[in-house]
CSV table of C-alpha atoms in Angstrom, one decimal:
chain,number,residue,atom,x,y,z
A,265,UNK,CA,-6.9,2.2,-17.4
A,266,UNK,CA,-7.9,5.0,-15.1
A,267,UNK,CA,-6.5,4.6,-11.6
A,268,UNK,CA,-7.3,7.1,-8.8
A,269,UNK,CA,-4.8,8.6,-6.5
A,270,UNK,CA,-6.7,9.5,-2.9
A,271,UNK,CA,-6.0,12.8,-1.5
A,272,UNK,CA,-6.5,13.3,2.7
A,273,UNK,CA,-5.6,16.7,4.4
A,274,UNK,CA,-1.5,15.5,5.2
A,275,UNK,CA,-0.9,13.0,2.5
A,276,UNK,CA,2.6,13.1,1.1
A,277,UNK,CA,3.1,11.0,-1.4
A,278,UNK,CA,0.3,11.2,-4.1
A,279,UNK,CA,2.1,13.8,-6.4
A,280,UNK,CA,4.7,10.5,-6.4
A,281,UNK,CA,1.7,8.1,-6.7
A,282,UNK,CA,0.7,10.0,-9.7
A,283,UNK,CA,3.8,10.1,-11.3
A,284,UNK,CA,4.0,6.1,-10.6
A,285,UNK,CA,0.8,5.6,-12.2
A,286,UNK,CA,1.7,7.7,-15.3
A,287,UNK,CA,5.3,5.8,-15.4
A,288,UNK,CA,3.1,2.4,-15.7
A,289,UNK,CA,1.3,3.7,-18.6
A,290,UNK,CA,-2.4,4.3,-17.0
A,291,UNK,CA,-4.7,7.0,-16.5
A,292,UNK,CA,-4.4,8.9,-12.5
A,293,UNK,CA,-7.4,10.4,-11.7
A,294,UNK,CA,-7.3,12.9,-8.1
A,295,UNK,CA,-9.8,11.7,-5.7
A,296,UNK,CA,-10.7,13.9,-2.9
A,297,UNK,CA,-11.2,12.5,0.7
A,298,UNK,CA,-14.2,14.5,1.3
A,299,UNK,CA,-16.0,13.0,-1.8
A,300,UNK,CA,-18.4,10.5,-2.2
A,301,UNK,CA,-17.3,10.1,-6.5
A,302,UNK,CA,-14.7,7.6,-7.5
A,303,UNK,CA,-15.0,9.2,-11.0
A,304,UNK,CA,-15.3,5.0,-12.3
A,305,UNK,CA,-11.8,4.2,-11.9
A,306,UNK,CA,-11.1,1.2,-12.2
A,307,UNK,CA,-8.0,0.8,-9.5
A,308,UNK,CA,-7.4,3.0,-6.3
A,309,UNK,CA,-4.2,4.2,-4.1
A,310,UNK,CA,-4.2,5.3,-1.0
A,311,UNK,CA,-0.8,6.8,-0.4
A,312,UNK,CA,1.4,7.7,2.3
A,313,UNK,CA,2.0,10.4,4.4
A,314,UNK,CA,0.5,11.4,8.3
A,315,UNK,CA,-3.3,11.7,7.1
A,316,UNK,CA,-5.2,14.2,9.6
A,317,UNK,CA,-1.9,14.5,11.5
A,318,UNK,CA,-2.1,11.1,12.2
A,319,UNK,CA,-4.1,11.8,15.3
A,320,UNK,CA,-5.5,9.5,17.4
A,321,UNK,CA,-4.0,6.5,15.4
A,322,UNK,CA,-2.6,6.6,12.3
A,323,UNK,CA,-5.1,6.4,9.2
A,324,UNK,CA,-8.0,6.3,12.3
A,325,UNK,CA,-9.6,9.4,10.9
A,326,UNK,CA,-9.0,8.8,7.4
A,327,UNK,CA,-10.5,5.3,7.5
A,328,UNK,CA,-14.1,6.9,7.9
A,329,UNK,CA,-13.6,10.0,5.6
A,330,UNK,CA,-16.4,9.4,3.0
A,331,UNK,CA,-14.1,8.2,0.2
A,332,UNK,CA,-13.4,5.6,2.4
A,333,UNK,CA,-17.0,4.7,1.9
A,334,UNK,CA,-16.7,4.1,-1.6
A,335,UNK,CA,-13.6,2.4,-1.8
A,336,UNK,CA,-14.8,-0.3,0.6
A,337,UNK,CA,-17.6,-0.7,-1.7
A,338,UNK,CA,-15.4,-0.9,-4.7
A,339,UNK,CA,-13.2,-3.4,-2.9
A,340,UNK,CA,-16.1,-5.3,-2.7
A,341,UNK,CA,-16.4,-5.0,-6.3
A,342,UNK,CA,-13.2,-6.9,-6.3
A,343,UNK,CA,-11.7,-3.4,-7.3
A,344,UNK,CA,-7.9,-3.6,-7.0
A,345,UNK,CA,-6.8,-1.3,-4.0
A,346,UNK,CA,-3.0,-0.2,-3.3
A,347,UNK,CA,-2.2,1.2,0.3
A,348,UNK,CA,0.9,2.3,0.8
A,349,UNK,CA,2.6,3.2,4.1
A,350,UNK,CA,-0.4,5.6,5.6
A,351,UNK,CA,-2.4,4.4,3.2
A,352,UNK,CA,-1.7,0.3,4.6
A,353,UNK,CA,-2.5,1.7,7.6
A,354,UNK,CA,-5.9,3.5,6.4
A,355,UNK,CA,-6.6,-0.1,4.7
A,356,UNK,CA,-6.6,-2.2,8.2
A,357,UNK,CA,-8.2,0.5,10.3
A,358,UNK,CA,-10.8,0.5,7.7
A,359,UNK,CA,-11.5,-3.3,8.1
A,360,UNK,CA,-10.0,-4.0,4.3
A,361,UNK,CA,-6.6,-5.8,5.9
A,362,UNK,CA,-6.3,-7.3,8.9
A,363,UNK,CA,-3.8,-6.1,11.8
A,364,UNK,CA,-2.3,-3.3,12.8
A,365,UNK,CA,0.5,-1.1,12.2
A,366,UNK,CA,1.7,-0.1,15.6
A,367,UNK,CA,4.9,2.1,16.6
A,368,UNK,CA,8.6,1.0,15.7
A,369,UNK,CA,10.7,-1.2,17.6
A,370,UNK,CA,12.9,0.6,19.4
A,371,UNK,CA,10.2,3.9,18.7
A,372,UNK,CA,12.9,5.4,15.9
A,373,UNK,CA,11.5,6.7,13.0
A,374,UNK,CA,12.9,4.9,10.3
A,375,UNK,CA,14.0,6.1,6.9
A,376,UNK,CA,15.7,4.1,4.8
A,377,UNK,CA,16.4,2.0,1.4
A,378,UNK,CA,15.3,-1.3,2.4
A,379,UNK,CA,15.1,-4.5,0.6
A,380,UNK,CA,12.0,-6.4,0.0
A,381,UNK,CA,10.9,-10.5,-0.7
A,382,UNK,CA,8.2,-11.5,-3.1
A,383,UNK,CA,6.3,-14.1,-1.5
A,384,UNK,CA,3.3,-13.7,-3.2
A,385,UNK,CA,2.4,-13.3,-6.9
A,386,UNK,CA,-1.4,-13.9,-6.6
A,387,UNK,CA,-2.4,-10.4,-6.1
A,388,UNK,CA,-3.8,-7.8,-8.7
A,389,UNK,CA,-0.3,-5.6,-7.5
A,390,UNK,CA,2.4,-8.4,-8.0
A,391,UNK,CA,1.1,-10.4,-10.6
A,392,UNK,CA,3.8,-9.2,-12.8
A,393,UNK,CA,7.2,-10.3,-10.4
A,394,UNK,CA,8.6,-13.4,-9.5
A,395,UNK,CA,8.2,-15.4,-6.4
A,396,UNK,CA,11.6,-14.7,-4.5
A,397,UNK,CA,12.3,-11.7,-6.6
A,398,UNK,CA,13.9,-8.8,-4.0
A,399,UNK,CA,12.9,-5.1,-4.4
A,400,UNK,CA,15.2,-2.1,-2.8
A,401,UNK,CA,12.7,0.5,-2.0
A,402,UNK,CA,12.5,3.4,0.8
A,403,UNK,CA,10.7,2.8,3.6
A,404,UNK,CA,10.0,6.0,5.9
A,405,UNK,CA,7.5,5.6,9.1
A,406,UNK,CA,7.8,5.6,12.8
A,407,UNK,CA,4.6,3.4,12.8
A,408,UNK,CA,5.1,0.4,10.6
A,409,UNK,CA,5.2,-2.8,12.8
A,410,UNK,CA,2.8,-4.9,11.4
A,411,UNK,CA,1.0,-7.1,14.5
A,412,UNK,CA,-1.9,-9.1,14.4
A,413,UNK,CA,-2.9,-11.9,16.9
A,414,UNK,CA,-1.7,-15.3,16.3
A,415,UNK,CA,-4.8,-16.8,14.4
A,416,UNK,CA,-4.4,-14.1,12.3
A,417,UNK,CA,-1.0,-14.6,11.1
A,418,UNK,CA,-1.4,-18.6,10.7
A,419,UNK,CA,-4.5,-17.8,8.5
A,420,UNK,CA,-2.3,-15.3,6.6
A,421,UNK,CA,0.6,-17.5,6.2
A,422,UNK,CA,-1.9,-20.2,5.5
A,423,UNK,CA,-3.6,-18.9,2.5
A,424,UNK,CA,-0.7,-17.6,0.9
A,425,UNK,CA,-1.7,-13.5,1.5
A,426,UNK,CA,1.5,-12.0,3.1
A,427,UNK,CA,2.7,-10.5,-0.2
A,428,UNK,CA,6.4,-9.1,1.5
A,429,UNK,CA,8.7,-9.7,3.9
A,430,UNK,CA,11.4,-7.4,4.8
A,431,UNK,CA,14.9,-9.2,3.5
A,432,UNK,CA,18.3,-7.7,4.7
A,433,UNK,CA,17.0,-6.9,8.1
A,434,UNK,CA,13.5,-6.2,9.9
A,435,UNK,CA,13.3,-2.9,10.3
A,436,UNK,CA,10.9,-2.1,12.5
A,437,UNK,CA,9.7,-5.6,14.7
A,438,UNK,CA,6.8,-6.6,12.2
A,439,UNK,CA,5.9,-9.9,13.2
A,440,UNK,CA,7.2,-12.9,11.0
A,441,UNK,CA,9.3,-9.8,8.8
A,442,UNK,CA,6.2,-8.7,7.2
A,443,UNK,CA,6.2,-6.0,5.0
A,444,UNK,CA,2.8,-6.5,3.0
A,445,UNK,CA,-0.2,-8.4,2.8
A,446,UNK,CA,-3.6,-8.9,0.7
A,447,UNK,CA,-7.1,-9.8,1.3
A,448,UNK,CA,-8.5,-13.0,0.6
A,449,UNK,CA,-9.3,-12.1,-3.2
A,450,UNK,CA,-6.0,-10.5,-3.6
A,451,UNK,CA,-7.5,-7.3,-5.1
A,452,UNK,CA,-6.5,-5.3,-1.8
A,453,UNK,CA,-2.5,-5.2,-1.0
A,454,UNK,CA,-1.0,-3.2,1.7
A,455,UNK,CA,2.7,-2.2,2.3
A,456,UNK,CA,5.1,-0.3,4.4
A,457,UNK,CA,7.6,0.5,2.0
A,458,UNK,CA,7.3,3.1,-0.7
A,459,UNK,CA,7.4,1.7,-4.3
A,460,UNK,CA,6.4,4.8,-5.7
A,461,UNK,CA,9.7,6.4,-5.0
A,462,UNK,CA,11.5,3.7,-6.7
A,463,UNK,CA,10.0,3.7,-10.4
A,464,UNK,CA,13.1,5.0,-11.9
A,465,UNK,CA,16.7,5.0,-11.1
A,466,UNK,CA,17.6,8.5,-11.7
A,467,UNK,CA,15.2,9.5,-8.6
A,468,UNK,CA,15.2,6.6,-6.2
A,469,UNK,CA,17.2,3.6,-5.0
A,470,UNK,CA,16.1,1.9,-8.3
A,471,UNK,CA,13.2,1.4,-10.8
A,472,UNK,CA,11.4,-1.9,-9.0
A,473,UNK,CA,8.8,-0.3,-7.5
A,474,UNK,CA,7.3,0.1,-11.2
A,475,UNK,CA,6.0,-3.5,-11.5
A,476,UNK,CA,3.8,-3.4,-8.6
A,477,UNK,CA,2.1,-0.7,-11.2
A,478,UNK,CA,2.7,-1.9,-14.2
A,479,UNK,CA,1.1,-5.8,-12.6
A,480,UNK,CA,-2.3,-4.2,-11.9
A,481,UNK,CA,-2.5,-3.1,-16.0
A,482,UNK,CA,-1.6,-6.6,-16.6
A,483,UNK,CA,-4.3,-7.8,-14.1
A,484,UNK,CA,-6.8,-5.7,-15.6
A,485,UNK,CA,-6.4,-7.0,-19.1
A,486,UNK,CA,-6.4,-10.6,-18.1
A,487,UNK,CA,-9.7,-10.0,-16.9
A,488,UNK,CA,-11.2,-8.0,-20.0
């Protein structure tokens, strides 16, 4: 499986991405921001970090950066799409998630192992943990509060597509202690946290990130 890592001018985290992906056992391919070629990957992360300085909103620029183009149009292809942190962030200002990710209670950038619920298994991305199951991963951004109007949540909630809620503490205000959600198809999840620093205990807080990876190799052979 050939999975494509996104690249923007200020992402930090794809070197980790890549290493993730390679941990899980697939293929990472570099994708370029500027470029209109996914290569025929058949998943796509978009990572963290402060794309285009983060200026004017955070992901805003990167969410019409012609890669963007195609990865819309691959979502629509049902193909499975990871953002994480900036890259959640690129994913709702691009129309792929719904909400926002607004400033930090309390405005403090925060940076810290934090613990994460599974509430969702139906997603290409967590098929492969348990309903309930808690992660300890990093989380590091001064804009994570996930808010979205109240329909929105209710239909989220409803139709069983927030994917994570923060356990052991909110730490940043998101609404109802979310941490991630999915689309309607579950192909597309978006999360604050990082679980690409936590794919082996040696280097992060411990090695659960590596099944949000590992799930979407499972996904994709379930559906060959």
């Amino acid at each position: 499986m050939r999975i494509g890592v996104i690249t923007f001018p200020g992402t930090l985290d794809d070197v980790d991405a890549v290493r993730a992906v390679r941990y899980a056992g697939a293929d990472p391919v570099a994708l370029w921001h500027a470029d209109h070629d996914l290569k025929g990957v058949d998943a796509i992360i978009v990572p963290g970090g402060f794309s285009y300085g983060d200026y004017l909103r955070a992901g805003a620029i990167a969410s019409i950066a012609p890669i963007m183009t195609e990865v819309v149009a691959a979502a629509g292809r049902r193909t499975p799409v990871l953002g994480i942190c900036n890259g959640f962030q690129i994913l709702c200002e691009a129309g792929l998630l719904p909400g926002a990710l607004v400033r930090n209670a309390g405005l403090h950038f925060v940076c810290r192992d934090q613990r994460l619920r599974v509430e969702s298994t139906a997603t290409a991305w967590t098929g492969g943990l348990t309903v309930g199951q808690e992660l300890l991963v990093p989380i590091k951004s001064g804009e994570g509060r996930f808010v979205a109007d109240a329909a929105t949540v209710a239909e989220l909630e409803a139709e069983n597509r927030v994917v994570f809620r923060y356990a052991g503490g909110n730490p940043n205000g998101a609404l109802a202690d979310i941490a991630g959600i999915a689309s309607r198809d579950g192909r597309v999840v978006g999360l604050m946290p990082h679980p690409e620093h936590a794919i082996d205990s040696l280097t992060g807080p411990s090695a659960d990130g590596l099944g949000l990876f590992t799930s979407v190799l499972h996904a994709a052979v379930s559906a060959a």
